[in-house]
Coordinates of C-alpha atoms (C1' of nucleotides) in Angstrom, one line a residue:
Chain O
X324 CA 0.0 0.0 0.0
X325 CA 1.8 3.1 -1.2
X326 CA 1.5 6.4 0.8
X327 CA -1.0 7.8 -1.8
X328 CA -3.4 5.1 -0.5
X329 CA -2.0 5.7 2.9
X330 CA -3.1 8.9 3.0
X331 CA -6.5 8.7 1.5
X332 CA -7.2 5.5 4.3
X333 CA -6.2 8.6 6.8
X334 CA -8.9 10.6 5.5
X335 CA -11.2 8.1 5.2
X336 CA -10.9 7.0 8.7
X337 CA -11.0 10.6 10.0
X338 CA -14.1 11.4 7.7
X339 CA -15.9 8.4 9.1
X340 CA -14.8 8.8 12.4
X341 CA -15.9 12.6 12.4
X342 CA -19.4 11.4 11.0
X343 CA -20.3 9.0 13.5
X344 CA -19.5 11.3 16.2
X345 CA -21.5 14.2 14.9
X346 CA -24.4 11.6 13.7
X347 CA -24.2 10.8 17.5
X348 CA -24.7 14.2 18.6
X349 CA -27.5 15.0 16.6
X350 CA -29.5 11.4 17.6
X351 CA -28.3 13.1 21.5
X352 CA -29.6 16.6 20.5
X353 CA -32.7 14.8 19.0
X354 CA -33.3 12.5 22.2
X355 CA -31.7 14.7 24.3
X356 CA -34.0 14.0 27.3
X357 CA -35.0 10.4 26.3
X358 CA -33.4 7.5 28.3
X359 CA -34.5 5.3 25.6
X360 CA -32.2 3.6 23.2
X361 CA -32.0 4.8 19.6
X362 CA -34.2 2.0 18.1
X363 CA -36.8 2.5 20.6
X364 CA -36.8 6.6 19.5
X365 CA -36.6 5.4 16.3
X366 CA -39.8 3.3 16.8
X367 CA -42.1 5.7 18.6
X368 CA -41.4 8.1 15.0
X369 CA -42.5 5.5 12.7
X370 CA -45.3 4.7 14.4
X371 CA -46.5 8.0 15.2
X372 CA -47.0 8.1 10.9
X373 CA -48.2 4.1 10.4
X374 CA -51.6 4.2 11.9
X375 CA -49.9 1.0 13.6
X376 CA -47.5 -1.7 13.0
X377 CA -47.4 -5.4 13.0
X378 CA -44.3 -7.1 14.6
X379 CA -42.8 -8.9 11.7
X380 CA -43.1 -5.4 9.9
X381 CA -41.3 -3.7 12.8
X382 CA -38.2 -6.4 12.9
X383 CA -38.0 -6.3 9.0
X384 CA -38.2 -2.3 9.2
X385 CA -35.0 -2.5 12.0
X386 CA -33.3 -5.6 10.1
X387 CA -33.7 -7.3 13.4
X388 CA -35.2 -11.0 14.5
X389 CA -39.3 -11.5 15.8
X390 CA -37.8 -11.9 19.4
X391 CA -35.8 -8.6 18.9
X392 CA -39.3 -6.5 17.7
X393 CA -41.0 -8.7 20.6
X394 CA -38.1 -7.2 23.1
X395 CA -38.6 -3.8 21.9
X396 CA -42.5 -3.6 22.3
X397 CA -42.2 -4.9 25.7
X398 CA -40.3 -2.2 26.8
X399 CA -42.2 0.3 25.3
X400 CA -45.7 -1.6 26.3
X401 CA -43.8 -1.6 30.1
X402 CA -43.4 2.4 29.6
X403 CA -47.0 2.7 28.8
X404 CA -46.0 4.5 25.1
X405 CA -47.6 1.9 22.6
X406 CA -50.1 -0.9 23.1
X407 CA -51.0 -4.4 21.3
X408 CA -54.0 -5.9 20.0
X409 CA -54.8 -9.0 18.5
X410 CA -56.4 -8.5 15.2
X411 CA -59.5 -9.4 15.2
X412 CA -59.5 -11.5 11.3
X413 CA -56.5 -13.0 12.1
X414 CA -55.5 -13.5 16.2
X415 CA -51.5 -14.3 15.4
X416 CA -50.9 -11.0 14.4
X417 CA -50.2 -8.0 16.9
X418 CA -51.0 -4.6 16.3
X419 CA -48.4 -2.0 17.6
X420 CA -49.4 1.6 18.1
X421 CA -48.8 4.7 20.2
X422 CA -50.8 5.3 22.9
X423 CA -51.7 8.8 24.1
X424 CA -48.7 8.9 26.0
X425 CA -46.5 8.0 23.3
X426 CA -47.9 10.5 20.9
X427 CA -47.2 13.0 23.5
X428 CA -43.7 11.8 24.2
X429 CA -43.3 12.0 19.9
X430 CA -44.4 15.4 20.5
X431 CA -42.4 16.4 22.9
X432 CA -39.3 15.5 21.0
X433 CA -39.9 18.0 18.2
X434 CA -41.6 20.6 20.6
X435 CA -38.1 22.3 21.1
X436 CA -37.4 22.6 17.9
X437 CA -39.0 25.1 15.1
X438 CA -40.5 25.1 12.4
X439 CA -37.3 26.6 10.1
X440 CA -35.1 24.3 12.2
X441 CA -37.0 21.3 11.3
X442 CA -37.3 22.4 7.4
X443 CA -32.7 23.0 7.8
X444 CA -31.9 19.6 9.5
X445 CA -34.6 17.8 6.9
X446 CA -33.0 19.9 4.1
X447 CA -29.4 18.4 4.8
X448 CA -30.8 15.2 5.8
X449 CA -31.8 14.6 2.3
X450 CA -28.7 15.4 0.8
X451 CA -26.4 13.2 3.0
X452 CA -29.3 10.5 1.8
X453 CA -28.1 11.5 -1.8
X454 CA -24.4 11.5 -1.1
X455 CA -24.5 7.8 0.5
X456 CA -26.8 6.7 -2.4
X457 CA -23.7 8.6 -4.7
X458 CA -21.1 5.8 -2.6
X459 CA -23.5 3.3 -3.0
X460 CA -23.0 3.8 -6.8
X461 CA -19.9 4.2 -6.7
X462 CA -18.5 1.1 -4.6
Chain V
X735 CA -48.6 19.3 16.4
X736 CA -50.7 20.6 13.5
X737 CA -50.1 18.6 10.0
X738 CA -47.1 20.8 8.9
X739 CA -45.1 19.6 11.3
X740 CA -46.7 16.2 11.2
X741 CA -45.2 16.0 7.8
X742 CA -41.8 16.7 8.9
X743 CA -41.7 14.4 11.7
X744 CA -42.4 12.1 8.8
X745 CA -39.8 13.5 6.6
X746 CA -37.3 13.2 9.1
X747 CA -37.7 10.1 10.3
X748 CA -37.9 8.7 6.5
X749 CA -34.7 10.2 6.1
X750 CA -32.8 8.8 9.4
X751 CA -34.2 5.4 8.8
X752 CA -32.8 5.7 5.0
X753 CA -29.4 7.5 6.1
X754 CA -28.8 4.8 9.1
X755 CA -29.2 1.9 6.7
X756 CA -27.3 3.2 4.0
X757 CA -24.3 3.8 6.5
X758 CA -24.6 0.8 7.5
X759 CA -24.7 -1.0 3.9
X760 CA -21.5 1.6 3.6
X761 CA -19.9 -0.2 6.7
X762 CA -20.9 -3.2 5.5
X763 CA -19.5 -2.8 2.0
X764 CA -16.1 -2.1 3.2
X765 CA -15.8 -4.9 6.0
X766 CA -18.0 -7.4 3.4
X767 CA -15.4 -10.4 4.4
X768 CA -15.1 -9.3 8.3
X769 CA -16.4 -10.7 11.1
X770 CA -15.2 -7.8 13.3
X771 CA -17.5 -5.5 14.6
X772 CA -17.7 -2.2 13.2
X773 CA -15.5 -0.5 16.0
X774 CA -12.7 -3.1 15.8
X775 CA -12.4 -2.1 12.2
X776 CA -12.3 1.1 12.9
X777 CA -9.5 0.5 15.5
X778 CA -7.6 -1.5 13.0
X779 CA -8.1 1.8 10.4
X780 CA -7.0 4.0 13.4
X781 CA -4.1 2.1 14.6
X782 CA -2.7 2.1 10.2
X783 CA -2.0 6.0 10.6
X784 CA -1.4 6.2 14.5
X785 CA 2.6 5.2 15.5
X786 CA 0.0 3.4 18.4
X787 CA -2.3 4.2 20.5
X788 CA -2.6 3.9 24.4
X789 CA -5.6 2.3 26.1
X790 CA -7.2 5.5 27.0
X791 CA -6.6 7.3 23.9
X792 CA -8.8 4.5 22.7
X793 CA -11.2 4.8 25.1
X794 CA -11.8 8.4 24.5
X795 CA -11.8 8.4 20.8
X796 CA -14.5 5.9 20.6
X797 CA -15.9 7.4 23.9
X798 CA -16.0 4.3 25.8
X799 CA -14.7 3.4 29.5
X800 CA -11.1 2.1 30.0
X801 CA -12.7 -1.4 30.5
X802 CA -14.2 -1.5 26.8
X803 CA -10.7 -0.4 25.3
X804 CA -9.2 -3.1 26.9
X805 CA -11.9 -5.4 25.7
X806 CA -11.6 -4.6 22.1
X807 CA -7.7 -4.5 22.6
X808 CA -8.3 -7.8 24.1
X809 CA -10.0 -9.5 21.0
X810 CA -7.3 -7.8 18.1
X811 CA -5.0 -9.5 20.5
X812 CA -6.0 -13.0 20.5
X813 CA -6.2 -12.7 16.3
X814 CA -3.1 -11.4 16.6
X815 CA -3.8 -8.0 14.7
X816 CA -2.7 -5.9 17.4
X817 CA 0.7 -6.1 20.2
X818 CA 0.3 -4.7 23.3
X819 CA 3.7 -3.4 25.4
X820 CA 4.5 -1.3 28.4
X821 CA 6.3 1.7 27.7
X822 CA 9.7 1.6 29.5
X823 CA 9.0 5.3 30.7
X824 CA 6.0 4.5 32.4
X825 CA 4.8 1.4 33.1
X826 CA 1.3 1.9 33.6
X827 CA 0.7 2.6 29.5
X828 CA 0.4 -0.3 27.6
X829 CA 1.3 0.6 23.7
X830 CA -1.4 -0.6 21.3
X831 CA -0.6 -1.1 17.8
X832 CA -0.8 -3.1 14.9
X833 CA 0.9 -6.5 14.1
X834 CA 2.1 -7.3 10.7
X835 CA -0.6 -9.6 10.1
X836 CA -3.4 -6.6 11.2
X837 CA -1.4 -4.2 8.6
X838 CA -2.1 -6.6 5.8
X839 CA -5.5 -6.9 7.3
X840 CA -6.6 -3.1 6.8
X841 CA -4.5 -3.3 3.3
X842 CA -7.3 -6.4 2.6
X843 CA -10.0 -3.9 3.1
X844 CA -8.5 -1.2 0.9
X845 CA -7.4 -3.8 -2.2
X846 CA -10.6 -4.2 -3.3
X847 CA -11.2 -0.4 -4.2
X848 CA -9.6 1.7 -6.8
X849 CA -8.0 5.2 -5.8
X850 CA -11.0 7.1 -7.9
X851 CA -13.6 5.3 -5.8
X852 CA -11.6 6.1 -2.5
X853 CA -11.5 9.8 -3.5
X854 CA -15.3 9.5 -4.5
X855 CA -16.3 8.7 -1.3
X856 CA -13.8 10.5 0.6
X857 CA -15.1 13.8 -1.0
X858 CA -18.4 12.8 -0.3
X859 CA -17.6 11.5 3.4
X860 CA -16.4 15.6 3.7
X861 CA -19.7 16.7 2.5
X862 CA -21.8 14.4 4.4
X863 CA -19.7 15.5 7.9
X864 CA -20.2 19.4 6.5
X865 CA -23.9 18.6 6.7
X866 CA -24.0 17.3 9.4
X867 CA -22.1 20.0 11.1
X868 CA -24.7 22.6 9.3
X869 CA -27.3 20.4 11.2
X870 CA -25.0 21.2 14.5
X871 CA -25.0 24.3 13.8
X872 CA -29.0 24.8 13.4
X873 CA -29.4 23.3 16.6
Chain G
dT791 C1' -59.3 -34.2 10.0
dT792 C1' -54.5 -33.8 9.8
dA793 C1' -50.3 -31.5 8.3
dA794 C1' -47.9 -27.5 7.1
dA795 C1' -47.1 -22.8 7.4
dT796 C1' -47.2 -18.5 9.9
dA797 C1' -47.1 -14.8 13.8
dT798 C1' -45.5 -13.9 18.1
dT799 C1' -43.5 -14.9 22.4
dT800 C1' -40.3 -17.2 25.3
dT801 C1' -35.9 -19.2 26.5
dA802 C1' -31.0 -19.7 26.3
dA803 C1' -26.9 -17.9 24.7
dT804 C1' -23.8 -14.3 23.1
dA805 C1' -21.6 -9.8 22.4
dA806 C1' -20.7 -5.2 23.9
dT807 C1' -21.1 -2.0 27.1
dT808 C1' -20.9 0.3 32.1
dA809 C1' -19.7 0.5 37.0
dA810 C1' -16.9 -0.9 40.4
dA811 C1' -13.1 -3.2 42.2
dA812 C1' -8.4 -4.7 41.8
dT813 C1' -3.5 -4.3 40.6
dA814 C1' 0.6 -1.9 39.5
dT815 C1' 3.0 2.3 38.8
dT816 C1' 4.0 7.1 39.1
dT817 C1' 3.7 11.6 41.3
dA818 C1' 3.0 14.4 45.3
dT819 C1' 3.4 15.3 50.1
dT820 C1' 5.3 14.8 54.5
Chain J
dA330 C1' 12.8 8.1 52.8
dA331 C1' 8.1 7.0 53.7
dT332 C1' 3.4 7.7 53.0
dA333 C1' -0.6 9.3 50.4
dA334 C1' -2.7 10.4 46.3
dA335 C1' -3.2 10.0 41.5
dT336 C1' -3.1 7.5 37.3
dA337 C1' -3.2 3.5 33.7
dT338 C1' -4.9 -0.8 32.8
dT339 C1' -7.2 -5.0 33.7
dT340 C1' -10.6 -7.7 35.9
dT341 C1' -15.1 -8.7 37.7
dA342 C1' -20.0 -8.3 38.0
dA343 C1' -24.0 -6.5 36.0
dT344 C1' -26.8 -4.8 32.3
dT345 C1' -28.6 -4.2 27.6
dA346 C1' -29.5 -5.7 23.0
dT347 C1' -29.1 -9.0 19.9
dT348 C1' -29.5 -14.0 17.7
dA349 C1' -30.9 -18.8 17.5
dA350 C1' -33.9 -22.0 18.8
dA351 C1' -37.9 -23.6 21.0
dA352 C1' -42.7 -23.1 22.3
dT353 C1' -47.4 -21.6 21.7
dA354 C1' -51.4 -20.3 19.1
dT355 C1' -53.6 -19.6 14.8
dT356 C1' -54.4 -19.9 9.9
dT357 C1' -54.0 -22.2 5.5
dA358 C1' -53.4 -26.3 2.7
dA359 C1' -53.9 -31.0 1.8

DNA sequence: TTAAATATTTTAATAATTAAAATATTTATT
DNA sequence: AATAAATATTTTAATTATTAAAATATTTAA
């Protein structure tokens, strides 16, 4: 590996390292009052927009097993943030949604923040969406 | 939270579900043959462009405790990808750095890409960190 | 009616982390 | 010089989040 490549593995790691951090920080500025994990924040937003969720869908969503989803609702279910009910046509499958509670915690996440702020962080959101699509391509 | 904002809860959560599973196809992409976990690798990638490293440097850059540094040190060790020795000066620091073997290992990772898809996603590594420092910065 | 497939939960095991304790060394104080 | 305090790393115990596998209940297919 000649010092060309050398170099550009420096900034590689440095870039990537830099990223995670700062990707950490805004997840912290985000959450910043939540004790919950990541994935569980992650989980109260998508169902605060799916009228509700079934388990499989939730594990495929998080690229995690059944018992992992299962793990995850329980916690939530325990925090009195979302609730499940058997469907009625077809009792194996669970309904997940937000309870009253959990669409106030949802709430409460974004009640610090404004509108303009919102529209910024959605803004550059998008594009780092486009530059990781633009690696994708590329690798 | 009136339907404006509803929208870009929705927005925004698309978009972090999308960015996280893209970063980690990205992770994925460049470790496709490892079974270390994403830290490790990045400790490998560290350790190529660091003389070494000492325990707790370790531990803060990856903002863990002491006890986790060891623990990943601990693991490179027994694959024999990283050496650990006390520094005469002061024998309470333990060196970390890589072995022959882990200096081939991080050159494995690199083969595989040419140097105008490393600068490709180096330069777009830069502008996904400048976004999310905008995003720091709105916040 | 029986067998196979499916959804979820439970159980057991594993990996990665923290907190706290332990060990060794260095630095500061007396 | 001796003692106390601080520091670096490791070890131990506990916790959290995940997987694999097993269990339970239900639906679909034969």
């Amino acid at each position: 590996m000649d010092n060309k490549k050398d170099q550009s593995v420096r900034q590689l790691t440095e870039e990537m390292f830099q990223i995670q951090l700062k990707a950490n920080q805004f997840m912290k500025s985000l959450t910043r009052e939540e004790e919950l994990s990541d994935n569980l924040v992650f989980l109260l937003l998508k169902l605060k927009w799916s009228e509700f969720l079934k388990v499989t869908e939730i594990a495929e969503f998080f690229l995690l097993t059944p018992g992992a989803a299962t793990n995850m609702c329980d916690k939530l279910e325990r925090l009195g943030l979302v609730e499940r009910i058997r469907l009625k046509e077809d009792r194996r499958v669970v309904r997940v949604a937000l309870t009253k509670k959990g669409e106030e915690r949802v709430h409460d996440i974004f009640a610090k923040f404004s509108a303009e702020q919102l529209e910024t962080v959605i803004s550059s959101l998008t594009q780092i969406r486009l530059l990781f699509e633009k690696i994708e391509d590329t690798l």
